[in-house]
Every structure is written in C-alpha cells, then in structure tokens.
Amino acid sequence: WERFRCNVDCRTDPRNCISEKLFFEMADRLAEDGWRELGYKYLSIDDCWSAKKRDAAGRLVPDPERFPSGIKALADYVHAKGLKLGIYGDLGTFTCGGYPGTTLDHVKQDAQTFAEWGVDLLKLDGCYSSGEEQAKGYPAMARALNATGRPIVYSCSWPAYQGGLPPKVNYTLLAEICNMWRNYDDIQDSWNSVLSIVDWFFTNQDVLQPAAGPGHWNDPDMLIIGNFGLSYEQSRSQMALWTVMAAPLLMSTDLRTISPSAKEILQNRLMIHINQDPLGIQGRRIVKEKSNIEVFLRPLSQAASALVFFSRRTDMPFRYTTSLTKLGFSAGAVYEVQDVYSGKIISGLKTEDNFSVIINPSGVVMWYLRPTLLPVQPLHARQQGLGEGFHPVL
Ligand code: GAL
C-alpha cells in the first residue's frame, strides 16, 4: 500500500498501477532475487483490487480490466513459485479507498470467496464501520476464516480504529482472534512518520509489548526501505527497530528497481534471524539518554539478545559508552557479540566491561549477543531455556 497506493490508472501508468501484472512481476522478483528463501513469502494485495460492485450473487470480484485472470489464477501462480497470497478487505460499507466493503451480512461469504481463491492472508481494514460493528465483525471473520478449513493469516486493523490502547482495546481478546494487528497510524514515506510510529509504540510499550507473541503480533505497519523518504542510516534504523518490535516484516517497495543498498538491509540474514526468533518476545526501550541516544533490548531464545543503540541526534556520529551491567544484564556472564550490520565480532565481553559504540545521526548500531559463559546462578528467567547447546548462527 505505502508504495503503490490506489493507483488504478493503468492507461497512463501501466507499470505501477494496481493490476495483476504488478503482482505477477513482484512474485517473480520475490522468487528469483533471494527474498523467498529469507522468508519473504507473502505477496499481499492491498486496497483497490476489486470491482466497484459485487456480482449478481453478492460476491466480491476483482476489477475485470486490471485483474483479467482473476485472483484464483494469481494465487495459483504465486503458489507455484513457493509463495503465498494476501488480500485486503474492509469490515464496513466501503474499503478506505471506496471499494465494496464487507458488511456483517457478507462476512461468511467473503471468507468463503477468499478461501476458494486460495488466499493465505487477509488484512481486514475498518473504514466505514462503527465500534459496535467492529466488535461483532472482527471475531465473526475469525470464525468464518477458521470455518473455511484453509489456514489464513488474519491481520486486523481493529485496534487502530479504537485508538490502539486499553480500555477500548483488549489485547488478550485480540490475541485470540487475530494473528497480527495494526494499532496505529499508516506509515508514510518519511523519517518523521517512522519516528512518530517508534514514539507511539515505545511510549506505550508496557501495554503493547506483552501483547505480542507467536501467532499474535503488533504490526507497526510496512517497511518503507527502498523508497524515497529515508536516508541509508534511517533505513537501517527502521529495519533494526522493527526487528526489536518483533514486527511482521512487510516490505512496501518496488522490488523491480530496488537499490543494492536497500536490498542489503532488507536481506540481512542475522537481522531476519533475530526478527524471527522462535520465542517471539517483543523488545523494549530500556534507556533514554539526555544525549538523545536510546537503547532497545529484545530477549531471544537460548539466552541470546539483541541490543539496538539508536541516535536521534542531528549533528555527527556519537561515541556512546556504557556496559552490559548498566544495561541491566546479570553480572558474571561473558558474551560473544556480533554487529548485525558490519558482521564484526567481539569475543569475551564481560558484563562489567565498559564499551563504546559510534552511532551515526538517525542511525543505529545493532548487536547480537550470545553468552559463552553464564552467571553461576542465572538471574534472568529468560536464561533458563539454556542447555540445549548453542547453534552457530550464520
Ligand atoms: C488504510 C490502511 C492502510 C491501507 C489503506 C487502503 O486505512 O491503514 O494500510 O490499507 O487503508 O485504503
């Protein structure tokens, strides 16, 4: 959505308009350029794919000019490439872009249609519906999707329409209904937009962080890396911070023309390994310095962790000195550290050792830490999973 929006003008812009051609081409890129192997498997259609009217039987149909082969054919193509297909709907009278919505009386029928087409993910938006309709409709769609028997990832925009916070949003209930959810504003192609999202998610981390886990994730919206609004440093920051948030990594960019540097950020194997950590624990901001440096920590399986040192400064690279003790790590451990972007390894870092990182303006330094020696008495609950032996990473 963020990159291609509701461009339906295929006459003047055939290369970029929302059409099956765009999705066929992106499927080829995902399959041929190394994305699929890294886990970028879902090719998701957003708004503006459908015709302006349902058919005589009341079913949603794709726009006949822009999707002449139909969604089923697109799903078949995508599946044959080892990918999965996502589609967009809206609980309400219209989608946000003004296309037919899924009113309560259409929930079952639309779930059935998507399943018949072979859809693997549904993003259900919430434009043009009331709070009451959403409270009925989102759980109803969950039941309807389950009733189809087809595994379909269910992405809900429900909390975003309720302000994203309790008491209006019940995250315990949400986690039972949806696999992921948008809780905040749409991302735009700018660093300001990224910052506003980061601010909201970490200001509210006490509420949001515990809500995430395997099968139920916060979705801070798409990665805009590869587009026009972010510098190189800012692109690396978005990737690192989304990884700390355990966010679903949904790219919204043109994979036909993406630059090598943006591709390198999005295809960082260690980054993706951290993002996809099986424990699925969302990270938190643990330090906010007066110097405008912030530190984020995400606990990972096998007593590993990821640290992100983020600079909001606008002057010059900043030398930040701290120690793992100051960052709340238990004393007596020794770590092997890998810099996620440079790949450099620091061995034998003791908890009490002071160290420095140099962080560029609006950039990050990101560390992956694995203990080579644990404290005699593990103090952190998260360290208890240890004992199965370490798997060397990448
Ligand atoms: C917004 C939604 C966006 C996009 C758009 C489509 O409400 O948050 O992500 O789907 O609608 O019209």
XYZ file of C-alpha atoms and ligand atoms in Angstrom:
406
model
C 0.000 0.000 0.000
C 2.545 2.559 1.077
C 4.451 2.447 -2.230
C 1.719 1.845 -4.822
C -1.419 3.148 -3.067
C -4.633 3.279 -5.047
C -3.144 3.960 -8.449
C -5.754 2.442 -10.741
C -4.811 4.414 -13.828
C -3.381 1.632 -15.928
C -3.758 3.619 -19.088
C -1.227 6.305 -18.167
C 0.782 4.257 -15.671
C 0.607 0.594 -16.710
C 3.821 -0.313 -14.891
C 2.780 0.879 -11.443
C -0.982 0.664 -11.350
C -2.741 -1.886 -9.102
C -3.124 -4.744 -11.547
C -2.315 -8.428 -11.804
C 0.723 -7.510 -13.871
C 2.234 -5.695 -10.899
C 1.659 -8.732 -8.688
C 2.910 -11.248 -11.247
C 6.071 -9.197 -11.583
C 6.572 -8.881 -7.835
C 6.035 -12.621 -7.445
C 8.849 -13.199 -9.927
C 11.130 -10.863 -8.021
C 10.315 -12.493 -4.653
C 11.062 -15.916 -6.105
C 14.149 -15.040 -8.132
C 16.003 -12.404 -6.137
C 16.604 -14.248 -2.897
C 13.615 -12.926 -0.940
C 11.595 -16.116 -0.662
C 14.468 -18.110 0.822
C 14.852 -15.497 3.538
C 11.189 -15.809 4.474
C 9.575 -13.009 2.484
C 6.827 -15.330 1.289
C 3.582 -13.407 1.444
C 2.725 -11.256 -1.535
C -0.084 -9.063 -0.271
C -2.585 -7.172 -2.339
C -3.889 -4.091 -0.531
C -6.883 -1.880 -1.338
C -8.330 -1.069 -4.783
C -8.108 -4.537 -6.335
C -11.826 -5.144 -6.611
C -14.544 -4.046 -8.972
C -16.732 -1.210 -7.757
C -19.693 -3.577 -7.403
C -20.256 -7.126 -6.144
C -21.537 -9.644 -8.719
C -25.148 -10.798 -9.035
C -24.594 -13.445 -6.348
C -23.239 -10.797 -3.989
C -19.638 -11.972 -4.276
C -16.600 -9.729 -4.357
C -14.960 -9.738 -7.773
C -11.654 -8.286 -8.925
C -11.660 -5.394 -11.347
C -12.061 -7.136 -14.709
C -9.718 -4.823 -16.579
C -6.905 -4.760 -14.088
C -7.179 -8.401 -12.919
C -8.478 -10.154 -16.061
C -7.143 -13.580 -14.976
C -8.864 -13.376 -11.590
C -7.469 -13.803 -8.089
C -7.513 -17.605 -8.232
C -5.108 -17.565 -11.190
C -2.866 -15.124 -9.344
C -2.929 -17.353 -6.258
C -2.053 -20.392 -8.388
C 0.859 -18.525 -9.951
C 2.116 -17.341 -6.581
C 1.788 -20.815 -5.038
C 3.657 -22.398 -7.917
C 6.545 -20.109 -7.033
C 6.545 -21.256 -3.421
C 4.903 -18.042 -2.246
C 1.641 -17.159 -0.549
C -1.015 -14.634 -1.451
C -2.510 -11.980 0.796
C -5.625 -9.961 0.078
C -7.313 -6.912 1.552
C -10.853 -6.434 2.770
C -12.638 -3.922 4.928
C -15.188 -4.514 7.615
C -17.706 -1.826 6.736
C -19.754 -0.478 3.870
C -16.688 0.560 1.841
C -12.957 -0.009 1.921
C -10.890 3.041 2.836
C -10.359 3.568 -0.893
C -14.093 3.427 -1.651
C -14.423 -0.144 -2.944
C -17.086 -2.591 -1.722
C -16.669 -3.406 1.945
C -17.597 -6.459 3.973
C -20.716 -5.613 5.918
C -21.721 -8.032 8.674
C -24.048 -9.922 6.338
C -21.180 -10.577 3.912
C -18.573 -11.844 6.390
C -19.136 -15.566 5.771
C -19.478 -15.203 2.033
C -16.287 -13.184 1.694
C -14.303 -15.587 3.885
C -15.538 -18.389 1.644
C -14.615 -16.491 -1.511
C -11.090 -15.779 -0.274
C -10.606 -19.422 0.717
C -11.888 -20.640 -2.659
C -9.460 -18.360 -4.426
C -6.592 -19.852 -2.396
C -5.812 -16.763 -0.363
C -3.359 -17.242 2.530
C -3.653 -13.928 4.378
C -6.431 -11.434 4.895
C -5.870 -7.870 6.018
C -9.229 -6.657 7.250
C -9.391 -2.888 7.461
C -12.064 -0.985 9.388
C -13.129 2.065 7.403
C -16.857 2.850 7.335
C -17.935 0.788 10.322
C -18.898 1.624 13.894
C -17.208 0.365 17.049
C -20.133 -1.980 17.632
C -19.949 -3.391 14.138
C -16.230 -3.951 14.559
C -16.735 -5.700 17.891
C -19.064 -8.131 16.135
C -17.398 -8.304 12.748
C -13.741 -8.948 13.613
C -14.458 -12.013 15.753
C -17.079 -13.140 13.200
C -14.494 -13.019 10.424
C -12.062 -15.038 12.579
C -14.725 -17.740 12.944
C -15.619 -17.582 9.272
C -11.994 -17.927 8.179
C -11.499 -20.864 10.521
C -14.690 -22.456 9.216
C -13.290 -22.494 5.677
C -10.671 -25.002 6.815
C -7.975 -23.104 4.933
C -5.141 -21.676 7.048
C -5.380 -17.924 6.502
C -3.310 -15.392 8.414
C -5.701 -12.840 9.845
C -4.450 -9.261 10.063
C -6.851 -6.939 11.850
C -6.932 -3.162 11.738
C -9.479 -3.166 14.547
C -7.309 -1.684 17.345
C -6.128 1.148 15.088
C -9.748 2.274 14.821
C -10.146 2.129 18.602
C -7.141 4.276 19.404
C -4.855 1.287 19.965
C -4.950 1.306 23.778
C -6.942 -0.155 26.668
C -9.592 0.046 27.899
C -11.049 0.319 24.405
C -8.662 -2.310 23.075
C -8.491 -5.648 24.840
C -5.201 -7.188 23.785
C -5.885 -10.528 25.439
C -9.040 -10.939 23.378
C -7.353 -9.614 20.259
C -4.554 -12.165 20.508
C -7.150 -14.935 20.419
C -8.849 -13.538 17.340
C -6.129 -12.055 15.131
C -2.649 -13.141 14.079
C -1.453 -9.580 13.770
C -2.986 -6.185 14.111
C -2.423 -2.603 13.150
C -2.734 -0.448 16.242
C -1.570 2.905 14.948
C -1.433 5.316 12.015
C -0.442 4.467 8.456
C 3.217 4.774 7.667
C 4.152 7.402 5.082
C 7.333 7.760 3.080
C 9.196 9.942 5.575
C 11.513 9.720 8.563
C 9.015 11.791 10.572
C 6.433 9.123 10.026
C 8.844 6.386 11.154
C 9.702 8.408 14.264
C 6.065 9.004 15.158
C 5.422 5.266 14.953
C 8.513 4.451 17.031
C 7.473 7.033 19.609
C 3.960 5.664 19.920
C 4.988 2.027 20.173
C 7.716 2.555 22.760
C 5.822 5.134 24.809
C 3.111 2.505 25.120
C 5.415 -0.486 25.454
C 4.067 -1.530 28.854
C 0.739 -2.273 27.189
C 1.901 -3.382 23.749
C 5.000 -5.434 24.499
C 3.224 -8.196 26.472
C 0.520 -8.468 23.798
C 2.913 -9.881 21.209
C 3.922 -13.500 20.884
C 3.992 -16.366 18.390
C 0.837 -16.195 16.314
C -0.223 -12.756 17.537
C 1.863 -9.727 16.680
C 1.761 -5.954 16.850
C 2.070 -4.513 13.343
C 3.695 -1.070 13.269
C 2.992 -1.032 9.501
C 5.132 -1.567 6.450
C 8.841 -1.194 5.865
C 9.429 1.755 3.545
C 13.074 0.883 2.919
C 13.831 1.203 -0.790
C 11.504 4.155 -1.333
C 12.193 7.901 -1.319
C 11.829 9.224 2.217
C 14.595 7.543 4.207
C 18.353 8.002 4.117
C 20.660 4.996 4.345
C 21.063 5.389 8.113
C 17.323 5.849 8.596
C 16.611 2.751 6.548
C 18.929 0.728 8.767
C 17.186 2.199 11.792
C 13.731 1.240 10.592
C 14.865 -2.329 9.970
C 16.530 -2.618 13.383
C 13.657 -1.062 15.305
C 11.013 -3.164 13.539
C 13.099 -6.224 14.383
C 13.253 -5.199 18.027
C 9.466 -4.796 17.943
C 9.108 -8.366 16.632
C 7.132 -6.779 13.803
C 5.988 -8.715 10.772
C 8.436 -7.636 8.055
C 6.189 -6.432 5.262
C 8.053 -4.562 2.567
C 6.246 -1.934 0.544
C 8.650 -1.093 -2.212
C 9.325 -1.744 -5.874
C 11.392 -4.932 -5.989
C 11.966 -4.414 -9.715
C 14.093 -1.330 -9.150
C 15.266 -1.553 -5.528
C 18.814 -0.317 -4.918
C 21.534 -2.729 -3.831
C 21.944 -0.911 -0.518
C 18.232 -1.094 0.368
C 18.212 -4.736 -0.660
C 21.186 -5.462 1.533
C 19.394 -4.002 4.556
C 16.209 -5.961 3.886
C 18.131 -9.156 3.192
C 20.370 -9.066 6.265
C 20.282 -12.691 7.394
C 21.194 -12.157 11.002
C 18.573 -9.396 11.237
C 15.877 -11.711 9.907
C 17.068 -14.487 12.184
C 16.608 -12.137 15.143
C 13.264 -10.846 13.884
C 12.000 -14.411 13.548
C 13.295 -15.651 16.907
C 11.045 -18.543 17.975
C 10.341 -17.145 21.436
C 8.645 -14.193 19.752
C 9.270 -11.834 22.640
C 8.860 -8.203 21.646
C 11.673 -5.912 22.755
C 11.553 -2.762 24.828
C 13.288 0.578 25.080
C 15.473 0.297 28.162
C 17.415 3.566 28.110
C 16.660 7.133 27.021
C 19.741 9.302 27.457
C 19.770 13.087 27.656
C 22.264 12.885 24.803
C 19.415 11.653 22.566
C 20.754 8.117 22.465
C 18.246 5.364 23.137
C 18.901 1.696 23.795
C 16.491 -1.121 22.996
C 16.694 -4.738 24.108
C 14.986 -7.809 22.705
C 15.430 -11.101 24.577
C 15.963 -14.067 22.267
C 15.997 -17.810 22.585
C 18.968 -19.622 24.121
C 19.746 -16.669 26.375
C 20.775 -14.547 23.423
C 19.632 -10.968 22.992
C 19.603 -8.123 20.539
C 20.610 -4.590 21.513
C 19.916 -1.568 19.375
C 21.710 1.707 20.066
C 19.757 4.428 18.310
C 20.756 8.060 17.838
C 18.171 10.798 17.456
C 20.970 13.306 17.159
C 21.330 15.538 14.140
C 24.958 16.624 14.486
C 27.610 13.962 13.967
C 28.486 10.375 14.831
C 28.280 9.993 18.597
C 30.512 7.846 20.760
C 28.293 6.198 23.356
C 29.946 4.429 26.262
C 28.156 2.007 28.548
C 28.389 -1.554 29.873
C 26.066 -4.536 29.917
C 25.806 -4.091 33.692
C 24.487 -0.574 33.149
C 22.019 -2.023 30.653
C 20.663 -4.397 33.281
C 22.426 -7.645 32.339
C 23.217 -10.054 35.173
C 26.749 -9.934 36.469
C 29.228 -12.706 35.858
C 28.350 -13.548 32.250
C 30.610 -13.421 29.218
C 29.262 -12.699 25.756
C 30.194 -13.054 22.158
C 28.856 -10.036 20.310
C 28.183 -9.745 16.614
C 27.483 -6.395 14.998
C 24.380 -7.106 12.907
C 25.278 -4.686 10.106
C 29.073 -4.873 9.930
C 29.323 -8.538 10.907
C 32.243 -7.765 13.235
C 32.645 -9.983 16.262
C 33.730 -9.023 19.740
C 34.585 -12.029 21.886
C 34.800 -12.258 25.623
C 32.743 -9.204 26.552
C 32.129 -9.323 30.284
C 29.021 -7.797 31.761
C 31.032 -5.267 33.701
C 33.313 -4.220 30.804
C 32.839 -0.698 29.522
C 32.495 -0.485 25.765
C 31.768 2.226 23.198
C 29.734 2.274 20.028
C 29.755 5.027 17.437
C 26.241 5.796 16.269
C 25.573 7.928 13.200
C 22.854 10.623 13.247
C 19.408 8.986 12.874
C 21.251 5.685 12.691
C 21.720 2.584 14.782
C 24.347 0.178 15.937
C 22.801 -3.218 16.426
C 24.335 -6.065 18.413
C 23.508 -9.736 18.642
C 24.776 -11.172 21.921
C 25.230 -14.784 22.867
C 26.549 -15.855 26.250
C 29.638 -18.021 26.141
C 29.569 -18.212 29.906
C 26.577 -17.659 32.098
C 26.487 -16.451 35.666
C 26.673 -19.384 38.094
C 23.137 -18.661 39.151
C 21.103 -17.478 36.155
C 19.198 -14.482 37.393
C 17.021 -13.887 34.393
C 14.055 -16.122 33.730
C 14.799 -15.823 30.063
C 18.147 -17.511 30.543
C 16.582 -20.723 31.718
C 15.985 -22.112 28.244
C 19.700 -22.736 28.022
C 21.149 -26.189 27.947
C 20.194 -27.455 24.517
C 23.555 -26.226 23.273
C 24.213 -23.291 21.035
C 23.571 -23.355 17.352
C 26.131 -21.370 15.460
C 24.437 -18.520 13.690
C 25.148 -17.846 10.038
C -5.868 2.377 5.497
C -4.915 1.318 5.984
C -3.765 1.293 5.016
C -4.281 0.913 3.651
C -5.406 1.854 3.209
C -6.101 1.377 1.959
O -6.868 2.535 6.387
O -4.482 1.613 7.279
O -2.784 0.396 5.459
O -4.732 -0.413 3.679
O -6.388 1.988 4.218
O -7.110 2.216 1.551
